[in-house]
XYZ file of C-alpha atoms in Angstrom:
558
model
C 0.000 0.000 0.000
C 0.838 3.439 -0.922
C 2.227 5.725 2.457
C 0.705 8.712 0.131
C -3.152 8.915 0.844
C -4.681 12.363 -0.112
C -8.317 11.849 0.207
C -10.192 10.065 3.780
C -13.063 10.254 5.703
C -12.679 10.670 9.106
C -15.666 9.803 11.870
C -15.276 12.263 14.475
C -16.821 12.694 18.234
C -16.645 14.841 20.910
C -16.198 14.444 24.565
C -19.432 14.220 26.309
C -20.092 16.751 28.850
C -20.163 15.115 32.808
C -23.378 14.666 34.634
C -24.095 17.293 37.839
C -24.293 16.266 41.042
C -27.034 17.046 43.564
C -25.379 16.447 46.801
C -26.832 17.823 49.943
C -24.539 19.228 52.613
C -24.651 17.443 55.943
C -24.264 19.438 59.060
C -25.013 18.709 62.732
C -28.703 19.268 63.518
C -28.875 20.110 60.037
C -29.663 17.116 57.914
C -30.841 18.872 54.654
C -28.614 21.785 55.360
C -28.390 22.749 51.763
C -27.030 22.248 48.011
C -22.951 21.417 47.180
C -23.890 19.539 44.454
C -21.352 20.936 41.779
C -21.151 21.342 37.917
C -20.048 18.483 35.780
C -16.923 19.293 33.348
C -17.246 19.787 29.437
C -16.115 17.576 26.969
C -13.245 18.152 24.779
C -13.519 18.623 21.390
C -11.879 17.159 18.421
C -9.622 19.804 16.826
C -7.334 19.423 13.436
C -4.596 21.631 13.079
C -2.364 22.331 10.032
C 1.484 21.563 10.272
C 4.521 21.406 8.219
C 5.411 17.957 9.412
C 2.534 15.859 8.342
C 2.658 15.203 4.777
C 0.026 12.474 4.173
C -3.539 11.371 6.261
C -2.203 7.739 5.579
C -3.109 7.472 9.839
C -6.719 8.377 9.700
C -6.830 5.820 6.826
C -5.826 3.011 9.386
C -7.684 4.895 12.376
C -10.877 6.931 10.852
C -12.208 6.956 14.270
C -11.834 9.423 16.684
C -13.095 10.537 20.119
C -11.972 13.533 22.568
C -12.026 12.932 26.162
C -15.340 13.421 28.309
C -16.078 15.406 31.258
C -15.832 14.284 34.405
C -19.472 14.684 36.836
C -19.035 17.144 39.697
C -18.986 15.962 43.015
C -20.558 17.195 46.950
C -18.592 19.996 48.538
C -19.020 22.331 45.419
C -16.944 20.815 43.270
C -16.783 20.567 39.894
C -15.855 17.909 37.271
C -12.553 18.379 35.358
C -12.538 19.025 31.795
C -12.298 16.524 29.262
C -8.964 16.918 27.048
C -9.004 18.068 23.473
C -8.369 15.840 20.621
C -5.936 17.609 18.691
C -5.152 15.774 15.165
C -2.388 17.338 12.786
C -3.000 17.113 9.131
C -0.498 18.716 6.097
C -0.878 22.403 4.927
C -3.294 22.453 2.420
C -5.809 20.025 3.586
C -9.620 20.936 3.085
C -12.190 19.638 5.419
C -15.711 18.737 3.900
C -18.927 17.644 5.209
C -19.416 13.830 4.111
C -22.407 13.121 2.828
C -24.054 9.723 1.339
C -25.977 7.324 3.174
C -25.089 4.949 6.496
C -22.675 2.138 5.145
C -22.196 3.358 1.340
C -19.099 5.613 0.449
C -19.091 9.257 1.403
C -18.811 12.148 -1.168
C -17.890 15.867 0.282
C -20.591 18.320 0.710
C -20.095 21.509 1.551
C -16.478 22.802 2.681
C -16.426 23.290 5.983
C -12.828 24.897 6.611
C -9.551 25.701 4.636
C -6.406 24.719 6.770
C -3.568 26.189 4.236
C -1.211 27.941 7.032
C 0.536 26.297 9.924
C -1.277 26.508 12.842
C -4.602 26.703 11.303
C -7.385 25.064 13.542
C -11.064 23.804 12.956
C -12.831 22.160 15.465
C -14.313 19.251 13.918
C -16.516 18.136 17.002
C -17.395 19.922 19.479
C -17.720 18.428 23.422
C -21.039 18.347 25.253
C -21.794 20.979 28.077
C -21.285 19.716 31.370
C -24.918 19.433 33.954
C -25.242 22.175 36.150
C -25.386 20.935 39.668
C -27.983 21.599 41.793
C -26.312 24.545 43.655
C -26.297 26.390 40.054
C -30.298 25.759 40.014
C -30.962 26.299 43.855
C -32.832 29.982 43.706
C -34.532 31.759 46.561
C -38.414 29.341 45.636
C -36.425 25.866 45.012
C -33.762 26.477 47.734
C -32.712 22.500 47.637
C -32.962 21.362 43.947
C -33.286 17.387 44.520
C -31.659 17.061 40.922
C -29.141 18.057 38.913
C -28.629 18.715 34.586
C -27.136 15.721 32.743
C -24.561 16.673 30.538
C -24.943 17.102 27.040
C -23.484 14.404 24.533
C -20.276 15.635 22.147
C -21.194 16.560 18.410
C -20.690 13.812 16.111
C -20.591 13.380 12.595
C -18.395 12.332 9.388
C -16.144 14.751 7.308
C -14.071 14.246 4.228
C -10.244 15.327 4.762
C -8.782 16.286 0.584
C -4.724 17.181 0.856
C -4.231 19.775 -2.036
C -0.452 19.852 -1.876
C 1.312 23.739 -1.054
C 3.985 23.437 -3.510
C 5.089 26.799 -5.714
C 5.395 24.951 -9.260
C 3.652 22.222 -10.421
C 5.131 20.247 -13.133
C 2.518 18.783 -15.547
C 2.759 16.748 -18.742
C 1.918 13.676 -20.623
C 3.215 10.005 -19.146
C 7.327 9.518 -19.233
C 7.545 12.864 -20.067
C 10.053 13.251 -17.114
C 8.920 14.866 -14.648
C 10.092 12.601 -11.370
C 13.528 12.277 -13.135
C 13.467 16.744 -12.971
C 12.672 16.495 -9.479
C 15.410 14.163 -8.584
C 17.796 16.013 -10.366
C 16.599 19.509 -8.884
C 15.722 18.611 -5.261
C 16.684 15.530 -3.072
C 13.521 14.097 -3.403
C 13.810 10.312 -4.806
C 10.704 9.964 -6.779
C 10.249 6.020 -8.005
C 11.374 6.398 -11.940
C 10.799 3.570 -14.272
C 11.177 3.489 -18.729
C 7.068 3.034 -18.680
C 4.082 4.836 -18.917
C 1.966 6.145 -15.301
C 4.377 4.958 -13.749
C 4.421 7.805 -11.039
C 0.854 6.804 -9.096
C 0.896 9.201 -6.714
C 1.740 13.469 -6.350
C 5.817 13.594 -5.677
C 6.536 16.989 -3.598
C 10.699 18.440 -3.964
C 12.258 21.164 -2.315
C 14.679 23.195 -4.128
C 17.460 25.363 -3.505
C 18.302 28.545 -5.847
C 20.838 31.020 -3.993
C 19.331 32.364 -0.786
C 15.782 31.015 -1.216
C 13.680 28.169 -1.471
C 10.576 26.331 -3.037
C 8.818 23.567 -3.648
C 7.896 21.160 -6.824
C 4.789 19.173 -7.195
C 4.984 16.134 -9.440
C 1.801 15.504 -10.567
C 0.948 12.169 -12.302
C 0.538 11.945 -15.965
C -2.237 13.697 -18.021
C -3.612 12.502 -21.170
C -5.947 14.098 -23.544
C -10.191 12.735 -22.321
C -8.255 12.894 -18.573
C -11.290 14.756 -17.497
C -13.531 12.304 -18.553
C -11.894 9.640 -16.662
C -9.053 8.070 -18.651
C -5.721 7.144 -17.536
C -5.579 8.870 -13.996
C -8.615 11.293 -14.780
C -8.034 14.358 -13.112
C -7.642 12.855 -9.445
C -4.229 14.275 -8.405
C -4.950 18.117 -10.232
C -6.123 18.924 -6.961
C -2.540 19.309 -6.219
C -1.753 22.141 -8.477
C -4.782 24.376 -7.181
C -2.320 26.233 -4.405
C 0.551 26.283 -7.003
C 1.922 30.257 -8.112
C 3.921 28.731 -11.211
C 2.450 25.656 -13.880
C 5.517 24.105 -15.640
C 4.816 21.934 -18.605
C 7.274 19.157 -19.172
C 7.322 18.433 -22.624
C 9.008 14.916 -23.970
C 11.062 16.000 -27.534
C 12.286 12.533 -27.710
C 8.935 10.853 -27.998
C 8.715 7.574 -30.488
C 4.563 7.913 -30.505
C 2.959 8.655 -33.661
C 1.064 11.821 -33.757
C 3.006 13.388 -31.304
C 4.880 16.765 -30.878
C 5.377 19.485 -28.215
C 2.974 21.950 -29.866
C 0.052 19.403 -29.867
C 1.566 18.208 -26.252
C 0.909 21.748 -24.976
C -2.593 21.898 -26.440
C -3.855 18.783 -25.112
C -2.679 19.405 -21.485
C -4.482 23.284 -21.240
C -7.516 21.644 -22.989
C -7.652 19.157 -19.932
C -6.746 21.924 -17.459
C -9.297 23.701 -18.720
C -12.121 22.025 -18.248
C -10.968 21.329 -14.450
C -10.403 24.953 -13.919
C -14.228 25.569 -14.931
C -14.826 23.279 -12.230
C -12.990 24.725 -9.272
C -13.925 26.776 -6.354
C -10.682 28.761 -5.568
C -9.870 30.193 -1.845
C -9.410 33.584 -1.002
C -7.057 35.789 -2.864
C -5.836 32.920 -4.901
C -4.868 33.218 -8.492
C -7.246 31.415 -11.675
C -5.633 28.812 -13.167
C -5.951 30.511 -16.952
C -4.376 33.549 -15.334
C -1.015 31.968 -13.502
C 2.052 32.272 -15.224
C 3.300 29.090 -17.913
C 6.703 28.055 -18.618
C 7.536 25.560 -21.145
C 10.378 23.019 -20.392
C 11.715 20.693 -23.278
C 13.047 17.710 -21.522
C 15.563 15.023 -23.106
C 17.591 17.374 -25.323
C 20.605 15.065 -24.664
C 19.185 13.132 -27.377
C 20.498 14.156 -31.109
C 17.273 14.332 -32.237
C 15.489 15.951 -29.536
C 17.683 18.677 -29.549
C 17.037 19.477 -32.886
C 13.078 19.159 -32.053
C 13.711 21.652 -29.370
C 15.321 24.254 -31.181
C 12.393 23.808 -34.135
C 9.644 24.684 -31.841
C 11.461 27.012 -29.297
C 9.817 30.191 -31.718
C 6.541 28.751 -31.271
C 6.445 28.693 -27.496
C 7.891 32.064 -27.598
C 5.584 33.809 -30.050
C 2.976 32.704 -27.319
C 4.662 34.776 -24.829
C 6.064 31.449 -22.856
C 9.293 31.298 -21.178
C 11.164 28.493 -22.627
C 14.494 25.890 -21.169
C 15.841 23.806 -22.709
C 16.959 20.965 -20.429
C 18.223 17.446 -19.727
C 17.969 15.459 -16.648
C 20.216 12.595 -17.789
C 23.395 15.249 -18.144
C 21.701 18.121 -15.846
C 22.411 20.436 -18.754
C 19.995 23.825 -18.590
C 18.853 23.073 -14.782
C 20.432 25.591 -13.383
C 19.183 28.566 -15.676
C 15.717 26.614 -14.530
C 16.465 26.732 -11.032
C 17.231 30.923 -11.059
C 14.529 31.175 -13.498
C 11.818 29.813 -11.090
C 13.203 31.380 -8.192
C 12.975 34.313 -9.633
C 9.022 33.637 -10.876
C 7.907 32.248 -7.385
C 8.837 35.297 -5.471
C 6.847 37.607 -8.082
C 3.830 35.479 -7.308
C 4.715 35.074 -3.939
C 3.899 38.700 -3.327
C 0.929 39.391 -5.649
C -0.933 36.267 -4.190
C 0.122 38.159 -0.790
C -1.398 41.203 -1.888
C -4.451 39.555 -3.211
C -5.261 37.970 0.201
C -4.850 41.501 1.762
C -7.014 43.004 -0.610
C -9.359 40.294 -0.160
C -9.349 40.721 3.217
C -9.492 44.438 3.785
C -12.833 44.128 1.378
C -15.058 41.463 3.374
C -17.894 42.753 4.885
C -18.347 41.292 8.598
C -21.952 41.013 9.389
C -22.448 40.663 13.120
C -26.130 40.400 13.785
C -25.951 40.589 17.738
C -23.990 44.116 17.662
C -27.107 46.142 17.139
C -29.153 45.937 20.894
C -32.193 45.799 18.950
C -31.419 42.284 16.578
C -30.830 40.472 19.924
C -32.939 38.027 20.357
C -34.403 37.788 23.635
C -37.127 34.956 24.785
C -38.627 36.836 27.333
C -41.645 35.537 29.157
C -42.639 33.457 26.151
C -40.363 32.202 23.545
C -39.945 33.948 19.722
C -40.592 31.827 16.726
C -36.803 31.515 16.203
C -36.406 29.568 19.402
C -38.674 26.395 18.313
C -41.191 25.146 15.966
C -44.347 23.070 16.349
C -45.718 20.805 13.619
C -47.827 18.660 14.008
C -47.606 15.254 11.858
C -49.793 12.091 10.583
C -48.449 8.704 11.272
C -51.144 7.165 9.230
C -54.497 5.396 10.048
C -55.898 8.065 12.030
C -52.464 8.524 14.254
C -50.649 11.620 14.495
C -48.057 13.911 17.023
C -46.969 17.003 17.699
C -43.101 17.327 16.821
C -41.378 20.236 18.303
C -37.830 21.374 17.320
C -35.200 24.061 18.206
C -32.170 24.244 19.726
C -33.150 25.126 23.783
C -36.262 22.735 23.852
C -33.807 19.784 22.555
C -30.740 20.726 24.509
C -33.072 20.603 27.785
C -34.603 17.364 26.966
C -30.577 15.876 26.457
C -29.957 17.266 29.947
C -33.049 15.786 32.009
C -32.647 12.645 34.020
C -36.466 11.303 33.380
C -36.173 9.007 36.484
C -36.152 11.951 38.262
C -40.068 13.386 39.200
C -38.718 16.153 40.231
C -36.361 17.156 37.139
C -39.015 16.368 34.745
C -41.009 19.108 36.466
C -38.370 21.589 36.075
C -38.222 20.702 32.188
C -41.733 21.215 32.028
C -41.283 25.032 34.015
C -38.588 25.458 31.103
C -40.453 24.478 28.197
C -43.824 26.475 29.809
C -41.568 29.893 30.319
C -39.964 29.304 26.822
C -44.236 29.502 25.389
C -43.695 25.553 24.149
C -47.291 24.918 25.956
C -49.035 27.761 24.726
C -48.024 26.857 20.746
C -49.057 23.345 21.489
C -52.145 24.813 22.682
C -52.617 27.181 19.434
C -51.678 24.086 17.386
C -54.847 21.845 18.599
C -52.668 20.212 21.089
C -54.978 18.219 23.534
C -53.893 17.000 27.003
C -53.073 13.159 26.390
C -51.725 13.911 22.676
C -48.325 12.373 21.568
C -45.225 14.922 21.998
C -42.337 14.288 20.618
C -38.945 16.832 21.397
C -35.528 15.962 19.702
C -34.267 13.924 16.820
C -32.481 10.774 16.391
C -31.241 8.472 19.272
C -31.252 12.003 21.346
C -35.146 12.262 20.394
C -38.005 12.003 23.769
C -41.558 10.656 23.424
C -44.286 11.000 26.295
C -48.063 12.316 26.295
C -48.520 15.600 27.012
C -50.009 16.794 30.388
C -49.565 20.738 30.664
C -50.546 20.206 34.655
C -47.472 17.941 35.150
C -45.729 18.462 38.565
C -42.019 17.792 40.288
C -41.728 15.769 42.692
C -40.694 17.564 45.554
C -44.195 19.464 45.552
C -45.573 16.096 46.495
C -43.409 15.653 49.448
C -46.184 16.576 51.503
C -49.589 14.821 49.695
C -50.531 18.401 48.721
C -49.797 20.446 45.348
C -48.732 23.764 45.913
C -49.286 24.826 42.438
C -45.472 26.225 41.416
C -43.599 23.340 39.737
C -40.133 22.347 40.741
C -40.611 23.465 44.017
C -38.477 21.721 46.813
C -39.809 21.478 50.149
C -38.339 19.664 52.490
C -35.987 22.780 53.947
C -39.949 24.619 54.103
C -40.933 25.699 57.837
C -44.167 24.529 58.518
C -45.359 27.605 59.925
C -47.093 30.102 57.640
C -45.282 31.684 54.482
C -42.625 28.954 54.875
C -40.421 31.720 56.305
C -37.431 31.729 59.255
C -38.437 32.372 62.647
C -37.599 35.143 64.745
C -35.661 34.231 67.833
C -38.654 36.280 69.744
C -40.930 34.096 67.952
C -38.661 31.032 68.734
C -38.484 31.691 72.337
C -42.321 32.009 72.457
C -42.834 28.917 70.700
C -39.937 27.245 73.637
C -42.185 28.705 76.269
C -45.694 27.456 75.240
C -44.261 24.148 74.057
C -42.233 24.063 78.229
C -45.858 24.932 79.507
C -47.527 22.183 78.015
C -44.954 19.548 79.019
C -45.630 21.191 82.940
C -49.892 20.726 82.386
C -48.949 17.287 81.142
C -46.989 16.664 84.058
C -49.555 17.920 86.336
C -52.652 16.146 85.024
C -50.545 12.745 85.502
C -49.982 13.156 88.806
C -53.579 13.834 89.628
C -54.829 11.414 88.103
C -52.053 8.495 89.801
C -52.832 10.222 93.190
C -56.662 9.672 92.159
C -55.999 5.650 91.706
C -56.988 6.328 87.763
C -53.614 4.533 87.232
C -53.420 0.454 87.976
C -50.115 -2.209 88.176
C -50.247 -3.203 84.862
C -48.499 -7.023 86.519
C -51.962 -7.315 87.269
C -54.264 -9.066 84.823
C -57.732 -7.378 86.067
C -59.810 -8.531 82.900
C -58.875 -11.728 81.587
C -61.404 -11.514 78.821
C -60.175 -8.504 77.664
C -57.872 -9.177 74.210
C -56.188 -5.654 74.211
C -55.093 -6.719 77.616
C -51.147 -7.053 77.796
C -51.387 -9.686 79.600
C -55.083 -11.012 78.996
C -55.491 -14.105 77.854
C -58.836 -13.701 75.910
C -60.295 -16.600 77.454
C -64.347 -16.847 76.587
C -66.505 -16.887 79.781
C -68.510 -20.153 79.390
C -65.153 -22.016 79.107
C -64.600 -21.200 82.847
């Protein structure tokens, strides 16, 4: 297998977010003292970052999987859950990320690009982690002063993308099969391209750096063209992908071909036909140059051949009357390659600094919309919830059947973070959905108490019948309904308005309650002085069954 893989789909997942905790702080005297339940931690996210010292995605072939690390749940005493780490996955410079679309178990095609990664230290974050549950102390407010729950945390994004390498390289060397191209690499740069006396026989893109003076740059092999490439012949136009990032296209043409119908003028033709018709197919990045418009050099390869040399000179005039550069070269006796080198040097620095000033232009000319800068596009639920924050629909199943399915971000986010064996937390989703106006659109819908309600989508998605007079559990505590939902009693006072005594009122209430202990005391006595009181050794009524110690025996068996 080839270590060169330019094109993978990746299944990536982030960290799911911890759980919260609803721990109750324990004092002395004080069982139900208060909340400490604390926050559970996010989940990391997967990240892929652009660097100079990948130069294939041959590991996500073997491992397409990948998964960031999840939150950990918070814990009593007010603490929170740690963090879970980032995934961070290097690819090459010049690797596009697309959405992959297709259905479950066939081959994925891209969709739409999702990010760009052409510098080093370019980041996308492929996947992000799940929120972490608020613990109850985050939820305790001055009406539900003991939340007996906590939030779940949310579950990390997941999904599929397409990873594409187009190579960075500054010149991209194109031309038919044999033509020579790996053998100008290996003679330029110290690249050691596989070269062989047959056709195709470079498979995959070979990438050279070379040295001219003081500066640098790179060479992209690309593997052989031939006329009806886009259509699908020979190598098709897989590997052009490669030359989409390139300043400088260098044709390497063979003069010492043997094929009939053959020559360097028809050569040329046939290879801009084919770019061509890619170039009307590609979506180029910002402040990049057109294809058609980047600069063309013609290279006649193989000139230490008698007869190529004399090809060379023929058509040299032709090239130039097009306004081409032209060298005349040979790899086998290096003759020409350095005028080459300087030449391209020289022509990669010149586009160097007008695809620079292109991307500044570019840049200094995009219009940032920011929709939440203006006070009065912020979007604000309020009491009841704005159209934007869910929708209700309501759908047939079939045979008389049908259910209300209701959609948006907050109403399915909510419904992730509810633990439904929890009375009490599926009353507090129901306060949520009520504030956000869920009810009252179920209502305007023809909703009917008893209908089927359905919140969410996919494995994440929450059926149950709706009943808009639903309450938590801790309003129960007590066998009576005190109408708010969610509410928590058992830190309530039982005296009226559920609020803390006064120590006036405190030391009344230790009076009175000393005072009726004393008439207790007092009737006791008078009533043992009186005889009111007997030995209860005695058995007095032996017929009596709620005796202690009667027997129960019947009077006629005496």
């Amino acid at each position: 297998m080839s270590d060169f893989v330019d094109r993978v789909t990746v299944h990536v997942k982030g960290g799911d977010g911890g759980n919260g905790s609803a721990g109750i702080r324990r004092e002395k005297f004080k069982p139900l003292a208060g909340p400490n339940g604390g926050n559970g931690g996010d989940g990391g996210s997967v990240i892929f970052e652009a660097t100079r010292n990948a130069t294939s995605l041959l590991d996500y072939r073997f491992v397409p999987h990948r998964t960031a690390g999840s939150g950990t749940m918070g814990l009593g005493d007010n603490k929170d859950g740690s963090k879970g780490d980032d995934l961070i996955l290097p690819v090459p410079c010049g690797t596009v990320i697309f959405e992959a679309r297709g259905e479950q178990g066939k081959s994925k095609h891209p969709g739409d690009q999702l990010a760009d990664l052409r510098h080093e230290g370019d980041r996308f974050v492929a996947a992000k982690g799940g929120a972490g549950g608020l613990g109850n102390i985050a939820l305790a407010n001055k009406t539900r002063r003991a939340p007996g729950f906590a939030l779940l945390g949310e579950p990390g994004e997941e999904r599929d993308i397409i990873l594409e390498l187009k190579s960075i390289a500054d010149v991209a060397l194109v031309g038919f099969p044999s033509a020579g191209k790996s053998s100008l690499i290996a003679a330029m740069s110290s690249a050691k391209p596989k070269i062989a006396d047959y056709p195709f026989t470079t498979l995959v893109p070979n990438l050279g750096v070379v040295i001219a003076g003081d500066s640098r740059y790179t060479i992209a092999d690309v593997p052989g063209l031939i006329p009806g490439a886009s259509e699908g012949k020979g190598l098709g136009l897989e590997f052009l992908r490669h030359i989409e990032r390139t300043e400088v296209i260098a044709h390497v043409i063979d003069c010492a071909t043997l094929e009939p119908d053959r020559d360097p003028m028809s050569d040329y033709h046939a290879l801009e036909n084919e770019l061509a018709k890619y170039a009307a197919k590609l979506e180029l990045p910002l402040g990049a140059i057109p294809i058609p418009e980047r600069p063309r050099i013609i290279i006649l390869n193989k000139i230490d051949v008698p007869e190529a040399r004399e090809l060379a000179d023929f058509v040299k005039p032709e090239f130039e009357k097009l306004g081409l550069k032209v060298f005349e070269i040979s790899t086998a006796s290096h003759e020409g390659l350095k005028e080459l080198n300087f030449a391209l040097s020289g022509l990669v620095k010149e586009m160097r600094e007008e695809v620079a000033n292109r991307e500044q232009a570019e840049e200094e000319a995009r219009v940032v919309i920011n929709p939440l800068a203006n006070g009065r596009n912020q979007r604000r639920a309020g009491k009841n919830g704005t159209p934007a924050d869910f929708t209700v629909e309501r759908r047939e199943l079939g045979d008389g059947e049908f259910f209300y399915e209701v959609r948006g971000t907050k109403p399915e986010r909510w419904v992730m973070q509810t633990n439904f064996d929890n009375d009490e937390a599926v009353g507090y989703l129901a306060d949520r959905l009520a504030k956000l106006g869920v009810e009252d659109e179920l209502r305007r819908k023809g909703a009917h108490p008893g209908d089927e309600i359905r919140i969410g989508r996919g494995a994440n998605m929450v059926e149950f019948d709706w009943d808009p007079t639903i309450s938590a559990g801790a309003e129960n505590l007590d066998g009576s309904n005190l109408g708010a939902r969610g509410k928590d009693l058992r830190l309530q006072e039982l005296n009226p308005g559920g609020r803390r005594r006064s120590n006036a009122e405190r030391r009344a209430q230790y009076h009175e309650m000393m005072d009726a202990r004393a008439a207790v005391r007092e009737a006791m006595r008078a009533e043992r002085e009186a005889g009111h009181w007997a030995d209860p050794s005695i058995d007095d009524d032996r017929h009596d069954e709620t005796s202690l110690f009667g027997r129960g025996e019947d009077a006629d068996e005496e």
